[in-house]
Amino acid sequence: MKTLADFNFKNKKALIRVDFNVPLDENFKVTDATRIEAAKPTIDKILADGGSVILMSHLGRPKGIQEEFSLKHIVAKASEVLGIEVKFASDCIGEVAEQAASNLKAGEVLLLENLRFYKEEEAGDVDFSKKLASLGDIYVNDAFGTAHRAHASTTIIAQFFPESKCFGTLLAKEIESLNKVLKNSEKPVTAVLGGSKVSSKITVIENILDKVDHMIIGGGMTFTFVKALGGKIGNSICEDDKQELALEILRLAKEKNVQIHLPVDVVAANAFSNDAEIQIIDVDKIPDGWQGLDAGPKSLEIIKKVILESKTILWNGPLGVFEMENFANGTIQLGNFIAESTQNGAFSLVGGGDSVAAVKQFGLEPKMSYVSTGGGAMLEMLEGRILPGIAAVLS
Ligand code: AMP
């Protein structure tokens, strides 16, 4: 796996695919610069070597050229975060881009206009990729959030740099963290899978059953399993057509010697509302009219024990409806247990959508070993797929 360390960028133009798809307010001001900050280590290393940097990104989902999706809106913020004046090219290919790229001197940074102003970007068009490729000497992919897409700038372009392509710091860290969990993991390995539905996580569950010793199942997914096992789940969320599948997962887990931990009790409510009446009740005895919305105290005790004994932990999906204060406790406690285990030496990876949001919301991010930056991309990696953007740099 080639990384920045394999190249000396002195007097070279690095063409970097970054993910600067940042949120903007109604005045086109960047409201969260996390993704720009995440690309800084890569940019810094190339500049420190004496190279120059050409940044390629998409912003939103424009239909053709639409001013509101112009990357010019983020130039000021990018300059502030990177601590250097970022130049801007009002097109990502053609004369404007070529001029700007050829005028670029060592130590300078150029941001190209939104790649998705061309439909060729998402179509993975080869000619468009070639035009982009002509702008730089070395291709660096540092955009994990789009690594699962075979777009021009994330995948197709790599073929024009047979010997001179590598992963940026961020993408390398994502790959390394996932390998620490799924390939070179220290046992016992525990996966916590929560969230709303079995159906959206089924491929992840199937893939990681081969890699883990414990699987903690929580969140809305719980109730499809509990109902399939003959429990009474009241009005809890359930996918009736996935009950067979749930039983099959339990059977497979037994065969593979994976211990499955389902909640034994829940915080149930008489409505899907933060103001609803609440009772703590066994997971398989929920009365009609009530629904399980968070893990109960006995379940959390069991989870705590498993997590504190684990040496490798993967967390995907919340244990309850954490968006509502009264049902956030399970998710917060789980985060605290993982933080404690991490402090005791375990490796913890949080990835895929809502658990990342939860970890950030509850200030737990610095206490995890690694928090992934790509929702969809991380889920696809957990499903065991080889992402096109990663494969293209490896080939
Ligand atoms: P996912 O996108 O599949 O990871 O699901 C995340 C969503 O699952 C969050 O918005 C949670 O509010 C929701 N969720 C977690 N537990 C439950 C539950 N017991 N009942 C309904 N929704 C839940």
CSV table of N, CA, C and O in Angstrom, one decimal, residues 5-72:
chain,number,residue,atom,x,y,z
A,5,ALA,N,4.5,8.7,2.4
A,5,ALA,CA,5.9,8.4,2.8
A,5,ALA,C,6.7,7.8,1.6
A,5,ALA,O,8.0,7.9,1.7
A,6,ASP,N,6.1,7.2,0.6
A,6,ASP,CA,6.8,6.6,-0.5
A,6,ASP,C,7.2,7.6,-1.5
A,6,ASP,O,7.9,7.2,-2.5
A,7,PHE,N,6.8,8.9,-1.4
A,7,PHE,CA,7.2,9.9,-2.4
A,7,PHE,C,7.9,11.1,-1.8
A,7,PHE,O,7.6,11.5,-0.6
A,8,ASN,N,8.8,11.7,-2.6
A,8,ASN,CA,9.3,13.0,-2.3
A,8,ASN,C,8.6,14.0,-3.2
A,8,ASN,O,8.7,13.8,-4.4
A,9,PHE,N,7.9,14.9,-2.7
A,9,PHE,CA,7.0,15.8,-3.5
A,9,PHE,C,7.8,17.0,-4.0
A,9,PHE,O,7.2,17.9,-4.6
A,10,LYS,N,9.1,17.1,-3.7
A,10,LYS,CA,9.8,18.3,-4.1
A,10,LYS,C,9.7,18.6,-5.6
A,10,LYS,O,9.9,17.8,-6.5
A,11,ASN,N,9.2,19.9,-5.9
A,11,ASN,CA,9.0,20.3,-7.2
A,11,ASN,C,7.9,19.5,-8.0
A,11,ASN,O,7.9,19.5,-9.2
A,12,LYS,N,7.1,18.8,-7.3
A,12,LYS,CA,6.1,18.0,-7.9
A,12,LYS,C,4.7,18.6,-7.6
A,12,LYS,O,4.5,19.2,-6.6
A,13,LYS,N,3.8,18.4,-8.6
A,13,LYS,CA,2.4,18.9,-8.4
A,13,LYS,C,1.6,17.7,-7.9
A,13,LYS,O,1.4,16.8,-8.7
A,14,ALA,N,1.1,17.7,-6.7
A,14,ALA,CA,0.3,16.7,-6.2
A,14,ALA,C,-1.2,17.0,-6.5
A,14,ALA,O,-1.7,18.1,-6.2
A,15,LEU,N,-1.8,16.1,-7.2
A,15,LEU,CA,-3.3,16.2,-7.5
A,15,LEU,C,-4.0,15.4,-6.5
A,15,LEU,O,-4.0,14.2,-6.5
A,16,ILE,N,-4.7,16.1,-5.5
A,16,ILE,CA,-5.3,15.4,-4.4
A,16,ILE,C,-6.8,15.4,-4.5
A,16,ILE,O,-7.4,16.5,-4.6
A,17,ARG,N,-7.4,14.2,-4.5
A,17,ARG,CA,-8.9,14.1,-4.3
A,17,ARG,C,-9.2,14.2,-2.8
A,17,ARG,O,-8.8,13.3,-2.1
A,18,VAL,N,-9.8,15.3,-2.5
A,18,VAL,CA,-10.2,15.5,-1.1
A,18,VAL,C,-11.7,15.5,-1.0
A,18,VAL,O,-12.4,15.5,-2.0
A,19,ASP,N,-12.2,15.4,0.2
A,19,ASP,CA,-13.7,15.5,0.4
A,19,ASP,C,-14.0,16.8,1.1
A,19,ASP,O,-14.0,16.9,2.3
A,20,PHE,N,-14.2,17.9,0.3
A,20,PHE,CA,-14.5,19.2,0.9
A,20,PHE,C,-16.0,19.4,0.7
A,20,PHE,O,-16.5,20.6,0.6
A,21,ASN,N,-16.8,18.4,0.8
A,21,ASN,CA,-18.2,18.5,0.7
A,21,ASN,C,-18.7,18.9,2.1
A,21,ASN,O,-19.3,18.1,2.8
A,22,VAL,N,-18.5,20.2,2.4
A,22,VAL,CA,-18.8,20.7,3.7
A,22,VAL,C,-20.2,21.4,3.7
A,22,VAL,O,-20.6,21.9,2.7
A,23,PRO,N,-20.8,21.5,4.9
A,23,PRO,CA,-22.1,22.2,5.0
A,23,PRO,C,-21.9,23.7,4.9
A,23,PRO,O,-21.0,24.2,5.5
A,24,LEU,N,-22.8,24.4,4.2
A,24,LEU,CA,-22.8,25.8,4.1
A,24,LEU,C,-24.1,26.4,4.7
A,24,LEU,O,-25.1,25.8,4.6
A,25,ASP,N,-24.0,27.6,5.2
A,25,ASP,CA,-25.3,28.2,5.7
A,25,ASP,C,-25.9,29.1,4.5
A,25,ASP,O,-25.4,29.0,3.4
A,26,GLU,N,-27.0,29.8,4.8
A,26,GLU,CA,-27.7,30.5,3.7
A,26,GLU,C,-26.8,31.6,3.1
A,26,GLU,O,-27.1,32.1,2.0
A,27,ASN,N,-25.8,32.0,3.9
A,27,ASN,CA,-24.8,33.1,3.3
A,27,ASN,C,-23.6,32.4,2.7
A,27,ASN,O,-22.6,33.1,2.5
A,28,PHE,N,-23.7,31.1,2.5
A,28,PHE,CA,-22.6,30.4,1.9
A,28,PHE,C,-21.3,30.4,2.7
A,28,PHE,O,-20.2,30.3,2.3
A,29,LYS,N,-21.5,30.4,4.1
A,29,LYS,CA,-20.4,30.3,5.0
A,29,LYS,C,-20.3,28.9,5.5
A,29,LYS,O,-21.3,28.2,5.7
A,30,VAL,N,-19.1,28.4,5.6
A,30,VAL,CA,-18.8,27.0,6.0
A,30,VAL,C,-19.2,26.9,7.5
A,30,VAL,O,-18.8,27.6,8.3
A,31,THR,N,-20.1,25.9,7.8
A,31,THR,CA,-20.6,25.8,9.2
A,31,THR,C,-19.8,24.7,9.9
A,31,THR,O,-19.9,24.6,11.2
A,32,ASP,N,-19.2,23.8,9.2
A,32,ASP,CA,-18.4,22.7,9.9
A,32,ASP,C,-17.2,22.4,9.0
A,32,ASP,O,-17.4,21.9,7.9
A,33,ALA,N,-16.0,22.8,9.5
A,33,ALA,CA,-14.8,22.6,8.6
A,33,ALA,C,-14.0,21.3,8.9
A,33,ALA,O,-12.9,21.1,8.5
A,34,THR,N,-14.7,20.4,9.6
A,34,THR,CA,-14.0,19.1,9.9
A,34,THR,C,-13.3,18.4,8.7
A,34,THR,O,-12.2,18.0,8.8
A,35,ARG,N,-14.0,18.4,7.6
A,35,ARG,CA,-13.5,17.7,6.4
A,35,ARG,C,-12.2,18.4,5.9
A,35,ARG,O,-11.4,17.8,5.3
A,36,ILE,N,-12.2,19.7,6.0
A,36,ILE,CA,-11.0,20.5,5.5
A,36,ILE,C,-9.9,20.2,6.5
A,36,ILE,O,-8.7,19.9,6.1
A,37,GLU,N,-10.2,20.2,7.8
A,37,GLU,CA,-9.1,19.9,8.8
A,37,GLU,C,-8.6,18.6,8.6
A,37,GLU,O,-7.4,18.3,8.7
A,38,ALA,N,-9.5,17.6,8.2
A,38,ALA,CA,-9.0,16.2,8.0
A,38,ALA,C,-8.0,16.1,6.9
A,38,ALA,O,-7.2,15.1,6.9
A,39,ALA,N,-8.0,17.0,5.9
A,39,ALA,CA,-7.1,16.9,4.8
A,39,ALA,C,-5.8,17.6,5.0
A,39,ALA,O,-4.9,17.5,4.2
A,40,LYS,N,-5.7,18.3,6.1
A,40,LYS,CA,-4.6,19.2,6.4
A,40,LYS,C,-3.2,18.4,6.5
A,40,LYS,O,-2.2,18.8,5.9
A,41,PRO,N,-3.2,17.3,7.2
A,41,PRO,CA,-1.9,16.5,7.3
A,41,PRO,C,-1.3,16.2,6.0
A,41,PRO,O,-0.1,16.3,5.8
A,42,THR,N,-2.2,15.7,5.1
A,42,THR,CA,-1.7,15.4,3.7
A,42,THR,C,-1.1,16.6,3.0
A,42,THR,O,0.0,16.5,2.4
A,43,ILE,N,-1.9,17.7,3.0
A,43,ILE,CA,-1.4,18.9,2.3
A,43,ILE,C,-0.1,19.4,3.0
A,43,ILE,O,0.8,19.8,2.3
A,44,ASP,N,-0.1,19.4,4.3
A,44,ASP,CA,1.1,19.9,5.0
A,44,ASP,C,2.4,19.1,4.6
A,44,ASP,O,3.4,19.7,4.4
A,45,LYS,N,2.2,17.8,4.5
A,45,LYS,CA,3.4,17.0,4.2
A,45,LYS,C,3.9,17.3,2.8
A,45,LYS,O,5.1,17.4,2.6
A,46,ILE,N,3.0,17.5,1.8
A,46,ILE,CA,3.4,17.7,0.5
A,46,ILE,C,4.1,19.1,0.4
A,46,ILE,O,5.1,19.3,-0.3
A,47,LEU,N,3.5,20.1,1.0
A,47,LEU,CA,4.1,21.4,1.0
A,47,LEU,C,5.5,21.4,1.7
A,47,LEU,O,6.4,22.1,1.2
A,48,ALA,N,5.6,20.7,2.8
A,48,ALA,CA,6.8,20.6,3.6
A,48,ALA,C,7.9,20.0,2.7
A,48,ALA,O,9.1,20.3,2.8
A,49,ASP,N,7.6,19.1,1.8
A,49,ASP,CA,8.5,18.4,0.9
A,49,ASP,C,9.0,19.4,-0.1
A,49,ASP,O,10.0,19.1,-0.8
A,50,GLY,N,8.3,20.5,-0.3
A,50,GLY,CA,8.6,21.4,-1.4
A,50,GLY,C,7.8,21.2,-2.6
A,50,GLY,O,8.2,21.6,-3.8
A,51,GLY,N,6.7,20.6,-2.5
A,51,GLY,CA,5.8,20.4,-3.6
A,51,GLY,C,4.6,21.4,-3.7
A,51,GLY,O,4.6,22.3,-2.8
A,52,SER,N,3.8,21.3,-4.7
A,52,SER,CA,2.6,22.2,-4.7
A,52,SER,C,1.4,21.2,-4.7
A,52,SER,O,1.5,20.1,-5.1
A,53,VAL,N,0.2,21.8,-4.4
A,53,VAL,CA,-1.0,21.0,-4.2
A,53,VAL,C,-2.1,21.5,-5.1
A,53,VAL,O,-2.5,22.7,-5.1
A,54,ILE,N,-2.8,20.6,-5.8
A,54,ILE,CA,-4.0,20.9,-6.5
A,54,ILE,C,-5.1,20.1,-5.9
A,54,ILE,O,-5.0,18.8,-5.9
A,55,LEU,N,-6.1,20.7,-5.4
A,55,LEU,CA,-7.2,20.0,-4.7
A,55,LEU,C,-8.4,19.9,-5.6
A,55,LEU,O,-8.9,20.8,-6.2
A,56,MET,N,-8.9,18.6,-5.6
A,56,MET,CA,-10.1,18.4,-6.4
A,56,MET,C,-11.2,17.9,-5.4
A,56,MET,O,-10.9,17.1,-4.5
A,57,SER,N,-12.4,18.4,-5.5
A,57,SER,CA,-13.5,17.9,-4.7
A,57,SER,C,-14.9,18.1,-5.3
A,57,SER,O,-15.0,18.8,-6.4
A,58,HIS,N,-15.9,17.5,-4.7
A,58,HIS,CA,-17.2,17.8,-5.1
A,58,HIS,C,-17.8,18.6,-4.0
A,58,HIS,O,-17.3,18.6,-2.9
A,59,LEU,N,-19.0,19.3,-4.3
A,59,LEU,CA,-19.7,19.9,-3.2
A,59,LEU,C,-21.2,19.8,-3.6
A,59,LEU,O,-21.7,20.2,-4.6
A,60,GLY,N,-21.9,19.0,-2.7
A,60,GLY,CA,-23.3,18.8,-2.9
A,60,GLY,C,-23.6,18.0,-4.2
A,60,GLY,O,-22.8,17.3,-4.7
A,61,ARG,N,-24.9,18.1,-4.6
A,61,ARG,CA,-25.3,17.4,-5.8
A,61,ARG,C,-25.9,18.4,-6.9
A,61,ARG,O,-27.1,18.4,-7.1
A,62,PRO,N,-25.0,19.2,-7.5
A,62,PRO,CA,-25.4,20.1,-8.5
A,62,PRO,C,-26.0,19.5,-9.8
A,62,PRO,O,-25.5,18.3,-10.1
A,63,LYS,N,-26.9,20.1,-10.4
A,63,LYS,CA,-27.3,19.7,-11.7
A,63,LYS,C,-26.7,20.6,-12.7
A,63,LYS,O,-27.2,21.7,-13.0
A,64,GLY,N,-25.5,20.3,-13.3
A,64,GLY,CA,-24.8,21.2,-14.2
A,64,GLY,C,-24.2,22.3,-13.3
A,64,GLY,O,-23.9,22.1,-12.1
A,65,ILE,N,-23.9,23.4,-13.9
A,65,ILE,CA,-23.2,24.5,-13.2
A,65,ILE,C,-24.2,25.3,-12.4
A,65,ILE,O,-25.1,25.9,-13.0
A,66,GLN,N,-24.1,25.2,-11.1
A,66,GLN,CA,-25.0,26.0,-10.2
A,66,GLN,C,-24.2,26.7,-9.2
A,66,GLN,O,-23.5,26.1,-8.4
A,67,GLU,N,-24.3,28.1,-9.3
A,67,GLU,CA,-23.5,29.0,-8.5
A,67,GLU,C,-23.5,28.6,-7.0
A,67,GLU,O,-22.4,28.6,-6.4
A,68,GLU,N,-24.6,28.2,-6.5
A,68,GLU,CA,-24.7,27.9,-5.0
A,68,GLU,C,-23.8,26.7,-4.7
A,68,GLU,O,-23.5,26.5,-3.5
A,69,PHE,N,-23.4,25.9,-5.6
A,69,PHE,CA,-22.5,24.7,-5.3
A,69,PHE,C,-21.1,25.0,-5.7
A,69,PHE,O,-20.3,24.1,-5.7
A,70,SER,N,-20.8,26.3,-5.9
A,70,SER,CA,-19.4,26.6,-6.3
A,70,SER,C,-18.4,26.4,-5.1
A,70,SER,O,-18.8,26.8,-4.0
A,71,LEU,N,-17.3,25.8,-5.4
A,71,LEU,CA,-16.3,25.7,-4.3
A,71,LEU,C,-15.6,27.0,-3.9
A,71,LEU,O,-14.9,27.0,-3.0
A,72,LYS,N,-15.9,28.0,-4.7
A,72,LYS,CA,-15.4,29.4,-4.3
A,72,LYS,C,-15.8,29.8,-2.9
A,72,LYS,O,-15.2,30.5,-2.2
